């Protein structure tokens, strides 16, 4: 068997790397007192990780591979590993798996393959193991709960009747147990109640966003209630999860990974910085992310963390080419240039048409009218509550730009809102206009997108096998560990091939 696998076969490099890791956390969870002799964790983990590298993910397919494919047989040391064992192992060792991911990263760092000089952070969509056509709404769950409550009530009556009959025949003192059918019904009832709570919260959020939940209710996939129906990257809608990853720019190794159930991946940037520091002992020097991550909370947080951050943000101030940019903002924009003022999504004058005077704490509208501070309002966003300072114009009535500036439903003058992170947006916008800023940010796409391209295109991970957020997170950790190991053993193979070409005297 050993002669059937070449000296430079990738499975040998993988086995060598894995045997060099610390597996004490894994073996500590083993119970060697029952059943057959335990299979070493590096063998079990190796089968799963090597399967991911070979695009074999199913536990049944891995079982078949361990009995029929020479490289898998060699890796499993001739053991026949059944699919139940593989399935249980894959989900049991969540914490030790994180340590394995960290160990692989530190080996790569020792070899100079991870330097944390430039890190890119991004997210993608991977389909959940659930159907788009079978979803819950709050109304459907309430109906199902009513039917289930009737069923439980009937089962309880039957149990009471049985208990009374047993007491008559055998006397008092016996302890009745729930029937399997009743226990299962109560378990399903609790899950439905949790799903209903999620849907009610989602409907409340939709109503706050102006969506009528009666006409367009929130939906939760029945097979995996932790996933969310979202647009696919390839088009259309389906139950999805949002995996995120931070990638080092030196050799595109993943230095952090996680999965969230919703689309708000921008909230995962700062936690990722903390996990990278925990894994490698220091923070990234620079970090880049796309425009979705340019939130005030991220700008402020990265400034606080001391990480040089790059993300495109919309300029809150008028730029060159914008007629609103003028020497004296108290003077109106010339009439012939007013049609060129930028518009927002609602086809009204954008915020960049208004000039802020920091010394006076006042905005000036395109007609040169002052917009003083009026009040502070709290806005709920995905990152939390944000205090917004509101500036309002009192000269909108009869203004020649009123039709282009005011919303038809506005009862008072035009308002402009400003939060505490506005100076940070101006600073970020100016940084990305520099040559160094453009150069740094332009590398983000290659670094940040490369892992997802390889994982989806080469490893063919486009749909999760497991269900539930915690299990999906564990599955994604397996995938990212396999990705890093695949890159690491490729480097080792190249180094050894180069060493073999050298004269014998130079290798000694």
CSV table of C-alpha atoms in Angstrom, one decimal:
chain,number,residue,atom,x,y,z
A,1,UNK,CA,0.0,0.0,0.0
A,2,UNK,CA,2.8,2.4,0.9
A,3,UNK,CA,4.5,1.8,-2.4
A,4,UNK,CA,1.3,2.6,-4.3
A,5,UNK,CA,1.4,6.3,-3.2
A,6,UNK,CA,4.3,8.3,-4.6
A,7,UNK,CA,6.7,10.2,-2.4
A,8,UNK,CA,5.5,13.6,-3.7
A,9,UNK,CA,1.8,12.8,-3.6
A,10,UNK,CA,-0.2,15.6,-2.0
A,11,UNK,CA,-1.8,13.1,0.5
A,12,UNK,CA,1.7,12.4,1.9
A,13,UNK,CA,2.4,16.1,2.4
A,14,UNK,CA,-1.0,16.6,4.0
A,15,UNK,CA,-0.5,13.6,6.4
A,16,UNK,CA,3.0,15.0,7.3
A,17,UNK,CA,1.6,18.4,8.1
A,18,UNK,CA,-1.3,17.1,10.2
A,19,UNK,CA,0.9,14.7,12.2
A,20,UNK,CA,3.0,17.7,13.2
A,21,UNK,CA,0.1,19.5,14.8
A,22,UNK,CA,-1.0,19.3,18.4
A,23,UNK,CA,-4.1,17.0,18.8
A,24,UNK,CA,-4.3,17.0,22.6
A,25,UNK,CA,-7.6,19.0,22.6
A,26,UNK,CA,-9.1,16.4,20.2
A,27,UNK,CA,-8.0,13.3,22.1
A,28,UNK,CA,-9.1,14.8,25.4
A,29,UNK,CA,-12.7,14.5,24.1
A,30,UNK,CA,-12.2,10.8,23.1
A,31,UNK,CA,-13.8,8.1,25.2
A,32,UNK,CA,-11.6,5.0,24.8
A,33,UNK,CA,-13.4,2.9,27.3
A,34,UNK,CA,-16.3,1.8,25.0
A,35,UNK,CA,-16.6,0.6,21.5
A,36,UNK,CA,-13.8,-0.2,19.1
A,37,UNK,CA,-10.3,1.3,19.4
A,38,UNK,CA,-10.5,5.0,18.6
A,39,UNK,CA,-9.3,6.3,15.2
A,40,UNK,CA,-6.6,9.0,15.7
A,41,UNK,CA,-8.0,12.5,15.2
A,42,UNK,CA,-5.4,13.4,12.6
A,43,UNK,CA,-6.6,10.4,10.5
A,44,UNK,CA,-10.3,11.4,10.8
A,45,UNK,CA,-9.6,15.1,10.2
A,46,UNK,CA,-7.3,14.2,7.3
A,47,UNK,CA,-10.0,12.2,5.5
A,48,UNK,CA,-12.4,15.1,5.8
A,49,UNK,CA,-9.9,17.8,4.8
A,50,UNK,CA,-8.4,15.7,1.9
A,51,UNK,CA,-12.0,15.0,0.8
A,52,UNK,CA,-12.6,18.7,0.6
A,53,UNK,CA,-9.5,19.2,-1.5
A,54,UNK,CA,-10.7,16.4,-3.8
A,55,UNK,CA,-14.2,17.8,-4.0
A,56,UNK,CA,-15.6,14.9,-2.0
A,57,UNK,CA,-17.8,16.2,0.8
A,58,UNK,CA,-20.6,13.7,1.5
A,59,UNK,CA,-19.9,11.4,4.4
A,60,UNK,CA,-21.2,8.4,2.3
A,61,UNK,CA,-18.8,9.3,-0.5
A,62,UNK,CA,-16.0,9.6,2.0
A,63,UNK,CA,-16.9,6.2,3.3
A,64,UNK,CA,-16.7,4.8,-0.2
A,65,UNK,CA,-13.4,6.6,-0.9
A,66,UNK,CA,-11.8,5.0,2.2
A,67,UNK,CA,-12.7,1.6,0.9
A,68,UNK,CA,-11.9,2.1,-2.8
A,69,UNK,CA,-9.4,4.9,-3.5
A,70,UNK,CA,-5.7,4.2,-2.9
A,71,UNK,CA,-4.8,7.6,-1.6
A,72,UNK,CA,-7.8,7.6,0.9
A,73,UNK,CA,-7.0,4.0,1.9
A,74,UNK,CA,-3.4,5.0,2.6
A,75,UNK,CA,-4.5,8.1,4.6
A,76,UNK,CA,-6.9,6.1,6.6
A,77,UNK,CA,-4.2,3.4,7.2
A,78,UNK,CA,-6.5,0.7,5.8
A,79,UNK,CA,-9.3,1.4,8.2
A,80,UNK,CA,-12.9,1.2,7.0
A,81,UNK,CA,-14.6,4.4,8.4
A,82,UNK,CA,-18.4,4.4,8.2
A,83,UNK,CA,-20.3,7.5,7.2
A,84,UNK,CA,-21.9,7.9,10.7
A,85,UNK,CA,-18.5,8.2,12.3
A,86,UNK,CA,-17.4,10.8,9.7
A,87,UNK,CA,-20.6,12.7,10.2
A,88,UNK,CA,-20.4,12.8,14.0
A,89,UNK,CA,-16.7,13.7,13.9
A,90,UNK,CA,-17.3,16.6,11.5
A,91,UNK,CA,-19.7,18.4,13.9
A,92,UNK,CA,-18.3,17.4,17.4
A,93,UNK,CA,-14.9,19.1,17.5
A,94,UNK,CA,-15.8,22.8,16.9
A,95,UNK,CA,-13.3,24.3,19.4
A,96,UNK,CA,-10.4,22.0,18.5
A,97,UNK,CA,-11.0,22.7,14.8
A,98,UNK,CA,-10.5,26.4,15.5
A,99,UNK,CA,-7.2,25.6,17.1
A,100,UNK,CA,-6.2,23.5,14.1
A,101,UNK,CA,-7.1,26.5,11.8
A,102,UNK,CA,-4.9,28.7,14.0
A,103,UNK,CA,-2.0,26.2,14.0
A,104,UNK,CA,-2.0,25.9,10.2
A,105,UNK,CA,-2.0,29.7,10.0
A,106,UNK,CA,0.9,30.0,12.4
A,107,UNK,CA,2.9,27.4,10.4
A,108,UNK,CA,2.3,29.5,7.3
A,109,UNK,CA,3.3,32.6,9.2
A,110,UNK,CA,6.6,31.0,10.3
A,111,UNK,CA,7.3,30.2,6.7
A,112,UNK,CA,6.7,33.8,5.7
A,113,UNK,CA,3.5,33.0,3.8
A,114,UNK,CA,1.4,35.2,6.1
A,115,UNK,CA,2.7,38.6,7.1
A,116,UNK,CA,-0.4,40.6,8.0
A,117,UNK,CA,0.9,43.6,6.1
A,118,UNK,CA,-2.2,43.8,3.8
A,119,UNK,CA,-5.4,42.0,4.6
A,120,UNK,CA,-8.7,42.1,2.6
A,121,UNK,CA,-12.0,41.3,4.2
A,122,UNK,CA,-15.1,40.3,2.2
A,123,UNK,CA,-18.2,38.1,2.3
A,124,UNK,CA,-20.1,35.9,-0.2
A,125,UNK,CA,-23.3,33.9,-0.4
A,126,UNK,CA,-23.4,30.1,-0.1
A,127,UNK,CA,-26.8,28.3,-0.4
A,128,UNK,CA,-28.3,26.6,2.6
A,129,UNK,CA,-29.4,23.0,2.7
A,130,UNK,CA,-33.1,24.1,2.3
A,131,UNK,CA,-35.7,24.6,-0.4
A,132,UNK,CA,-36.8,28.1,-1.6
A,133,UNK,CA,-40.3,26.7,-2.1
A,134,UNK,CA,-40.9,25.5,1.5
A,135,UNK,CA,-40.8,28.4,3.8
A,136,UNK,CA,-42.6,29.6,6.9
A,137,UNK,CA,-44.5,32.8,7.4
A,138,UNK,CA,-45.8,34.0,10.7
A,139,UNK,CA,-49.4,33.1,9.6
A,140,UNK,CA,-48.3,29.6,8.6
A,141,UNK,CA,-46.5,29.0,11.9
A,142,UNK,CA,-49.5,30.1,13.9
A,143,UNK,CA,-51.7,27.7,12.0
A,144,UNK,CA,-49.2,24.9,12.5
A,145,UNK,CA,-49.0,25.7,16.2
A,146,UNK,CA,-52.8,25.5,16.6
A,147,UNK,CA,-52.8,22.0,15.0
A,148,UNK,CA,-49.9,20.9,17.1
A,149,UNK,CA,-51.5,22.1,20.3
A,150,UNK,CA,-54.6,20.1,19.5
A,151,UNK,CA,-52.4,17.1,18.9
A,152,UNK,CA,-50.5,17.5,22.2
A,153,UNK,CA,-53.8,18.0,24.1
A,154,UNK,CA,-55.1,14.7,22.6
A,155,UNK,CA,-51.8,12.9,23.5
A,156,UNK,CA,-51.9,14.3,27.1
A,157,UNK,CA,-55.5,13.1,27.5
A,158,UNK,CA,-54.4,9.6,26.3
A,159,UNK,CA,-51.5,9.7,28.7
A,160,UNK,CA,-53.8,10.7,31.6
A,161,UNK,CA,-56.1,7.8,30.8
A,162,UNK,CA,-53.2,5.4,30.6
A,163,UNK,CA,-51.9,6.6,34.0
A,164,UNK,CA,-55.3,6.3,35.6
A,165,UNK,CA,-55.7,2.7,34.3
A,166,UNK,CA,-52.2,1.8,35.5
A,167,UNK,CA,-52.9,3.2,38.9
A,168,UNK,CA,-56.1,1.1,39.2
A,169,UNK,CA,-54.3,-2.1,38.1
A,170,UNK,CA,-50.9,-1.7,39.8
A,171,UNK,CA,-51.5,0.9,42.5
A,172,UNK,CA,-50.1,4.4,43.1
A,173,UNK,CA,-46.5,5.4,43.2
A,174,UNK,CA,-45.5,4.7,39.6
A,175,UNK,CA,-43.9,7.5,37.6
A,176,UNK,CA,-45.2,7.9,34.1
A,177,UNK,CA,-43.0,8.9,31.3
A,178,UNK,CA,-43.8,10.9,28.2
A,179,UNK,CA,-44.5,8.8,25.2
A,180,UNK,CA,-42.0,9.2,22.3
A,181,UNK,CA,-44.8,10.7,20.2
A,182,UNK,CA,-45.7,13.3,22.8
A,183,UNK,CA,-42.0,14.2,23.5
A,184,UNK,CA,-41.5,14.7,19.7
A,185,UNK,CA,-44.6,16.8,19.4
A,186,UNK,CA,-43.5,19.1,22.3
A,187,UNK,CA,-40.0,19.4,20.8
A,188,UNK,CA,-41.5,20.5,17.5
A,189,UNK,CA,-43.8,22.9,19.3
A,190,UNK,CA,-40.8,24.6,20.9
A,191,UNK,CA,-39.0,24.9,17.6
A,192,UNK,CA,-42.1,26.4,16.0
A,193,UNK,CA,-42.4,29.0,18.8
A,194,UNK,CA,-38.7,30.0,18.2
A,195,UNK,CA,-39.4,30.3,14.5
A,196,UNK,CA,-42.5,32.4,15.1
A,197,UNK,CA,-40.5,34.8,17.3
A,198,UNK,CA,-38.0,35.2,14.5
A,199,UNK,CA,-40.7,35.9,12.0
A,200,UNK,CA,-42.5,38.4,14.2
A,201,UNK,CA,-39.2,40.3,14.8
A,202,UNK,CA,-38.5,40.2,11.0
A,203,UNK,CA,-42.1,41.5,10.2
A,204,UNK,CA,-41.6,44.3,12.7
A,205,UNK,CA,-38.4,45.3,11.0
A,206,UNK,CA,-40.0,45.2,7.6
A,207,UNK,CA,-42.9,47.4,8.8
A,208,UNK,CA,-40.3,49.9,10.1
A,209,UNK,CA,-38.7,49.9,6.7
A,210,UNK,CA,-42.0,50.7,5.0
A,211,UNK,CA,-42.9,47.2,3.9
A,212,UNK,CA,-46.4,45.9,4.6
A,213,UNK,CA,-45.9,42.5,6.3
A,214,UNK,CA,-49.5,41.6,5.5
A,215,UNK,CA,-48.8,41.8,1.7
A,216,UNK,CA,-45.1,40.9,1.8
A,217,UNK,CA,-44.4,38.9,5.0
A,218,UNK,CA,-41.0,37.7,6.1
A,219,UNK,CA,-40.1,34.1,5.2
A,220,UNK,CA,-38.0,31.5,7.0
A,221,UNK,CA,-36.9,28.3,5.3
A,222,UNK,CA,-38.6,25.3,6.9
A,223,UNK,CA,-35.6,22.9,6.7
A,224,UNK,CA,-33.1,25.4,8.1
A,225,UNK,CA,-34.7,28.3,10.1
A,226,UNK,CA,-31.3,29.9,10.7
A,227,UNK,CA,-30.8,30.6,7.0
A,228,UNK,CA,-32.3,33.6,5.2
A,229,UNK,CA,-33.9,33.9,1.8
A,230,UNK,CA,-31.6,36.3,0.0
A,231,UNK,CA,-30.5,37.1,-3.6
A,232,UNK,CA,-28.0,34.6,-5.0
A,233,UNK,CA,-24.7,35.8,-6.5
A,234,UNK,CA,-25.7,33.9,-9.7
A,235,UNK,CA,-29.2,35.4,-9.8
A,236,UNK,CA,-32.5,34.6,-8.3
A,237,UNK,CA,-33.4,34.0,-4.6
A,238,UNK,CA,-32.8,31.1,-2.3
A,239,UNK,CA,-32.1,30.3,1.4
A,240,UNK,CA,-28.5,31.4,1.9
A,241,UNK,CA,-25.9,32.0,4.5
A,242,UNK,CA,-23.2,34.7,4.3
A,243,UNK,CA,-19.7,33.3,4.9
A,244,UNK,CA,-17.0,36.0,5.5
A,245,UNK,CA,-13.2,35.7,5.3
A,246,UNK,CA,-10.2,37.8,5.9
A,247,UNK,CA,-7.3,37.1,3.5
A,248,UNK,CA,-3.7,37.9,3.8
A,249,UNK,CA,-2.2,39.6,0.8
A,250,UNK,CA,1.2,37.8,0.8
A,251,UNK,CA,0.0,34.4,-0.5
A,252,UNK,CA,-3.8,34.7,-0.2
A,253,UNK,CA,-4.0,32.6,3.0
A,254,UNK,CA,-7.3,33.0,5.0
A,255,UNK,CA,-6.5,34.4,8.4
A,256,UNK,CA,-10.1,34.5,9.8
A,257,UNK,CA,-13.5,33.2,8.8
A,258,UNK,CA,-17.0,33.1,10.1
A,259,UNK,CA,-20.6,32.7,8.9
A,260,UNK,CA,-23.7,34.9,9.6
A,261,UNK,CA,-27.3,34.1,8.9
A,262,UNK,CA,-28.2,37.5,7.4
A,263,UNK,CA,-26.8,40.0,4.8
A,264,UNK,CA,-25.1,42.5,7.2
A,265,UNK,CA,-21.6,41.3,6.7
A,266,UNK,CA,-20.3,44.8,7.4
A,267,UNK,CA,-20.8,44.2,11.1
A,268,UNK,CA,-18.2,41.4,11.1
A,269,UNK,CA,-15.2,43.6,10.2
A,270,UNK,CA,-14.2,44.7,13.8
A,271,UNK,CA,-14.8,41.2,15.4
A,272,UNK,CA,-12.5,39.8,12.6
A,273,UNK,CA,-9.7,42.2,13.6
A,274,UNK,CA,-9.9,40.9,17.2
A,275,UNK,CA,-9.9,37.2,16.1
A,276,UNK,CA,-6.8,37.8,13.8
A,277,UNK,CA,-5.0,39.4,16.8
A,278,UNK,CA,-6.0,36.4,18.9
A,279,UNK,CA,-4.8,33.9,16.3
A,280,UNK,CA,-1.5,35.5,15.3
A,281,UNK,CA,-0.6,37.8,18.2
A,282,UNK,CA,-0.9,41.0,16.3
A,283,UNK,CA,-3.4,43.0,14.2
A,284,UNK,CA,-3.1,43.6,10.5
A,285,UNK,CA,-1.2,46.7,9.5
A,286,UNK,CA,-3.6,47.6,6.7
A,287,UNK,CA,-7.1,46.3,5.9
A,288,UNK,CA,-9.3,46.9,2.9
A,289,UNK,CA,-12.9,46.1,2.2
A,290,UNK,CA,-15.6,47.1,-0.3
A,291,UNK,CA,-18.0,50.0,-0.1
A,292,UNK,CA,-20.5,48.0,2.1
A,293,UNK,CA,-18.0,48.2,5.0
A,294,UNK,CA,-17.6,52.0,4.9
A,295,UNK,CA,-20.0,52.5,7.9
A,296,UNK,CA,-19.4,55.1,10.5
A,297,UNK,CA,-19.0,52.3,13.2
A,298,UNK,CA,-16.3,50.6,11.1
A,299,UNK,CA,-14.5,53.9,10.3
A,300,UNK,CA,-14.4,54.8,14.0
A,301,UNK,CA,-13.6,51.3,15.2
A,302,UNK,CA,-10.7,50.8,12.8
A,303,UNK,CA,-9.3,54.2,13.8
A,304,UNK,CA,-9.5,53.1,17.4
A,305,UNK,CA,-7.9,49.7,16.7
A,306,UNK,CA,-5.0,51.5,14.9
A,307,UNK,CA,-5.5,49.6,11.7
A,308,UNK,CA,-4.9,51.5,8.4
A,309,UNK,CA,-8.3,51.0,6.8
A,310,UNK,CA,-9.2,51.4,3.1
A,311,UNK,CA,-12.8,51.4,1.9
A,312,UNK,CA,-14.6,53.7,-0.6
A,313,UNK,CA,-17.1,56.1,0.9
A,314,UNK,CA,-19.3,58.7,-0.7
A,315,UNK,CA,-17.9,62.2,-0.2
A,316,UNK,CA,-20.1,64.1,2.3
A,317,UNK,CA,-18.8,67.4,0.8
A,318,UNK,CA,-19.0,68.8,-2.7
A,319,UNK,CA,-16.1,67.7,-5.0
A,320,UNK,CA,-14.6,69.2,-8.1
A,321,UNK,CA,-17.1,69.2,-10.9
A,322,UNK,CA,-20.0,69.7,-8.5
A,323,UNK,CA,-21.5,73.2,-9.0
A,324,UNK,CA,-22.2,73.3,-5.2
A,325,UNK,CA,-18.4,73.6,-4.6
A,326,UNK,CA,-17.8,77.4,-4.6
A,327,UNK,CA,-15.6,79.9,-2.9
A,328,UNK,CA,-18.5,81.5,-0.9
A,329,UNK,CA,-21.2,79.0,0.0
A,330,UNK,CA,-23.4,81.9,1.1
A,331,UNK,CA,-23.8,82.8,-2.6
A,332,UNK,CA,-26.3,80.8,-4.7
A,333,UNK,CA,-25.1,78.4,-7.4
A,334,UNK,CA,-25.4,80.1,-10.8
A,335,UNK,CA,-28.7,79.4,-12.4
A,336,UNK,CA,-27.2,77.8,-15.6
A,337,UNK,CA,-25.3,75.3,-13.4
A,338,UNK,CA,-28.2,74.2,-11.2
A,339,UNK,CA,-29.3,71.3,-13.5
A,340,UNK,CA,-25.8,69.8,-13.0
A,341,UNK,CA,-26.3,69.5,-9.2
A,342,UNK,CA,-26.0,65.8,-8.2
A,343,UNK,CA,-29.2,63.8,-7.3
A,344,UNK,CA,-29.8,61.1,-4.8
A,345,UNK,CA,-31.8,57.8,-5.2
A,346,UNK,CA,-35.0,59.7,-4.9
A,347,UNK,CA,-34.0,62.0,-7.8
A,348,UNK,CA,-33.7,64.9,-5.3
A,349,UNK,CA,-30.6,67.1,-4.6
A,350,UNK,CA,-28.0,64.9,-2.9
A,351,UNK,CA,-26.4,65.7,0.4
A,352,UNK,CA,-23.2,66.7,-1.5
A,353,UNK,CA,-25.0,69.8,-2.7
A,354,UNK,CA,-24.9,71.2,0.8
A,355,UNK,CA,-21.7,72.8,2.2
A,356,UNK,CA,-20.9,72.4,5.9
A,357,UNK,CA,-19.2,75.2,7.8
A,358,UNK,CA,-17.5,73.5,10.7
A,359,UNK,CA,-16.6,76.7,12.6
A,360,UNK,CA,-20.2,78.0,12.6
A,361,UNK,CA,-21.8,74.4,12.7
A,362,UNK,CA,-24.1,75.2,9.9
A,363,UNK,CA,-24.9,73.9,6.4
A,364,UNK,CA,-25.5,76.1,3.4
A,365,UNK,CA,-27.9,75.0,0.7
A,366,UNK,CA,-27.3,75.5,-3.1
A,367,UNK,CA,-29.2,78.8,-2.9
A,368,UNK,CA,-26.8,80.1,-0.1
A,369,UNK,CA,-29.4,79.9,2.7
A,370,UNK,CA,-28.1,78.9,6.1
A,371,UNK,CA,-29.3,75.6,7.6
A,372,UNK,CA,-28.6,75.8,11.4
A,373,UNK,CA,-28.6,72.8,13.8
A,374,UNK,CA,-32.2,72.1,15.0
A,375,UNK,CA,-32.2,68.8,17.0
A,376,UNK,CA,-30.6,65.3,17.5
A,377,UNK,CA,-32.4,62.2,16.5
A,378,UNK,CA,-31.5,58.6,17.1
A,379,UNK,CA,-31.6,56.2,14.1
A,380,UNK,CA,-31.6,52.5,14.4
A,381,UNK,CA,-29.1,50.8,12.0
A,382,UNK,CA,-27.7,47.3,11.6
A,383,UNK,CA,-24.6,48.4,13.6
A,384,UNK,CA,-26.7,49.9,16.4
A,385,UNK,CA,-28.3,53.3,17.4
A,386,UNK,CA,-26.7,56.3,15.8
A,387,UNK,CA,-27.2,59.9,17.0
A,388,UNK,CA,-27.9,62.2,14.0
A,389,UNK,CA,-27.6,66.0,14.2
A,390,UNK,CA,-30.4,67.5,12.1
A,391,UNK,CA,-29.9,70.8,10.2
A,392,UNK,CA,-33.0,72.4,8.6
A,393,UNK,CA,-33.5,75.2,6.1
A,394,UNK,CA,-36.3,77.7,6.8
A,395,UNK,CA,-36.2,79.4,3.4
A,396,UNK,CA,-37.6,76.6,1.2
A,397,UNK,CA,-41.0,78.3,0.6
A,398,UNK,CA,-40.8,80.0,-2.8
A,399,UNK,CA,-37.3,78.7,-3.5
A,400,UNK,CA,-36.6,78.1,-7.2
A,401,UNK,CA,-35.0,74.8,-6.3
A,402,UNK,CA,-37.8,73.6,-4.0
A,403,UNK,CA,-39.2,71.1,-6.6
A,404,UNK,CA,-35.7,69.5,-7.1
A,405,UNK,CA,-34.8,69.6,-3.4
A,406,UNK,CA,-37.9,68.8,-1.3
A,407,UNK,CA,-39.7,65.5,-1.0
A,408,UNK,CA,-43.4,65.9,-1.9
A,409,UNK,CA,-44.4,64.6,1.5
A,410,UNK,CA,-42.1,67.1,3.4
A,411,UNK,CA,-44.1,69.2,5.8
A,412,UNK,CA,-41.1,71.5,6.7
A,413,UNK,CA,-38.0,72.7,5.0
A,414,UNK,CA,-35.2,70.5,3.6
A,415,UNK,CA,-33.1,68.8,6.3
A,416,UNK,CA,-29.5,67.4,6.2
A,417,UNK,CA,-28.3,64.9,8.8
A,418,UNK,CA,-24.8,64.5,10.2
A,419,UNK,CA,-23.3,62.0,12.6
A,420,UNK,CA,-20.1,62.0,14.6
A,421,UNK,CA,-18.2,60.0,11.9
A,422,UNK,CA,-18.6,62.6,9.2
A,423,UNK,CA,-15.0,63.8,9.5
A,424,UNK,CA,-13.8,60.2,9.3
A,425,UNK,CA,-15.7,59.8,6.0
A,426,UNK,CA,-14.1,63.0,4.6
A,427,UNK,CA,-10.7,61.7,5.7
A,428,UNK,CA,-11.3,58.3,4.1
A,429,UNK,CA,-12.5,59.8,0.9
A,430,UNK,CA,-9.4,62.0,0.7
A,431,UNK,CA,-7.1,59.0,1.4
A,432,UNK,CA,-8.6,56.9,-1.4
A,433,UNK,CA,-8.0,59.7,-3.9
A,434,UNK,CA,-4.2,59.6,-3.3
A,435,UNK,CA,-2.1,57.3,-5.6
A,436,UNK,CA,-1.1,55.2,-2.6
A,437,UNK,CA,-4.7,54.9,-1.5
A,438,UNK,CA,-5.8,53.8,-5.0
A,439,UNK,CA,-3.0,51.3,-5.3
A,440,UNK,CA,-3.7,49.8,-1.9
A,441,UNK,CA,-7.4,49.5,-2.4
A,442,UNK,CA,-7.1,48.2,-6.0
A,443,UNK,CA,-5.3,45.1,-4.6
A,444,UNK,CA,-8.4,44.3,-2.5
A,445,UNK,CA,-10.4,42.7,-5.2
A,446,UNK,CA,-7.8,40.1,-6.1
A,447,UNK,CA,-6.9,39.3,-2.4
A,448,UNK,CA,-10.4,39.3,-1.1
A,449,UNK,CA,-12.1,37.5,-3.9
A,450,UNK,CA,-9.4,34.8,-4.6
A,451,UNK,CA,-10.5,32.4,-1.7
A,452,UNK,CA,-14.1,32.5,-2.7
A,453,UNK,CA,-13.2,31.9,-6.3
A,454,UNK,CA,-11.1,28.8,-5.4
A,455,UNK,CA,-13.6,27.5,-2.8
A,456,UNK,CA,-16.6,27.8,-5.1
A,457,UNK,CA,-14.9,27.1,-8.5
A,458,UNK,CA,-12.3,24.5,-7.6
A,459,UNK,CA,-13.4,23.0,-4.3
A,460,UNK,CA,-17.0,23.2,-5.6
A,461,UNK,CA,-18.5,24.4,-2.3
A,462,UNK,CA,-21.6,26.2,-3.4
A,463,UNK,CA,-24.1,24.7,-1.0
A,464,UNK,CA,-23.7,23.8,2.7
A,465,UNK,CA,-24.4,20.2,3.7
A,466,UNK,CA,-25.2,20.9,7.3
A,467,UNK,CA,-28.2,22.8,8.8
A,468,UNK,CA,-28.3,25.3,11.6
A,469,UNK,CA,-25.9,28.3,12.0
A,470,UNK,CA,-23.5,26.7,14.5
A,471,UNK,CA,-23.1,23.6,12.3
A,472,UNK,CA,-22.7,25.7,9.2
A,473,UNK,CA,-20.0,27.7,10.9
A,474,UNK,CA,-18.2,24.5,11.7
A,475,UNK,CA,-18.5,23.3,8.1
A,476,UNK,CA,-17.1,26.7,6.9
A,477,UNK,CA,-14.2,26.3,9.3
A,478,UNK,CA,-13.4,22.9,7.8
A,479,UNK,CA,-13.6,24.4,4.3
A,480,UNK,CA,-11.2,27.3,5.1
A,481,UNK,CA,-8.8,25.0,6.9
A,482,UNK,CA,-8.7,22.7,3.8
A,483,UNK,CA,-8.2,25.8,1.6
A,484,UNK,CA,-5.2,26.9,3.7
A,485,UNK,CA,-3.8,23.3,3.8
A,486,UNK,CA,-4.1,23.0,0.1
A,487,UNK,CA,-2.0,26.1,-0.4
A,488,UNK,CA,0.5,25.1,2.3
A,489,UNK,CA,1.2,21.6,0.9
A,490,UNK,CA,1.5,23.1,-2.6
A,491,UNK,CA,4.3,25.4,-1.2
A,492,UNK,CA,6.0,22.5,0.6
A,493,UNK,CA,5.9,20.4,-2.6
A,494,UNK,CA,7.4,23.2,-4.6
A,495,UNK,CA,10.2,23.7,-2.0
A,496,UNK,CA,11.0,20.0,-2.0
A,497,UNK,CA,11.0,19.7,-5.8
A,498,UNK,CA,13.4,22.7,-5.9
A,499,UNK,CA,15.6,21.0,-3.2
A,500,UNK,CA,15.7,17.8,-5.2
A,501,UNK,CA,17.1,19.7,-8.2
A,502,UNK,CA,20.0,21.0,-6.2
A,503,UNK,CA,23.4,19.2,-6.1
A,504,UNK,CA,23.8,16.8,-3.2
A,505,UNK,CA,26.7,18.8,-1.8
A,506,UNK,CA,24.5,22.0,-1.5
A,507,UNK,CA,21.7,20.1,0.4
A,508,UNK,CA,24.0,18.8,3.1
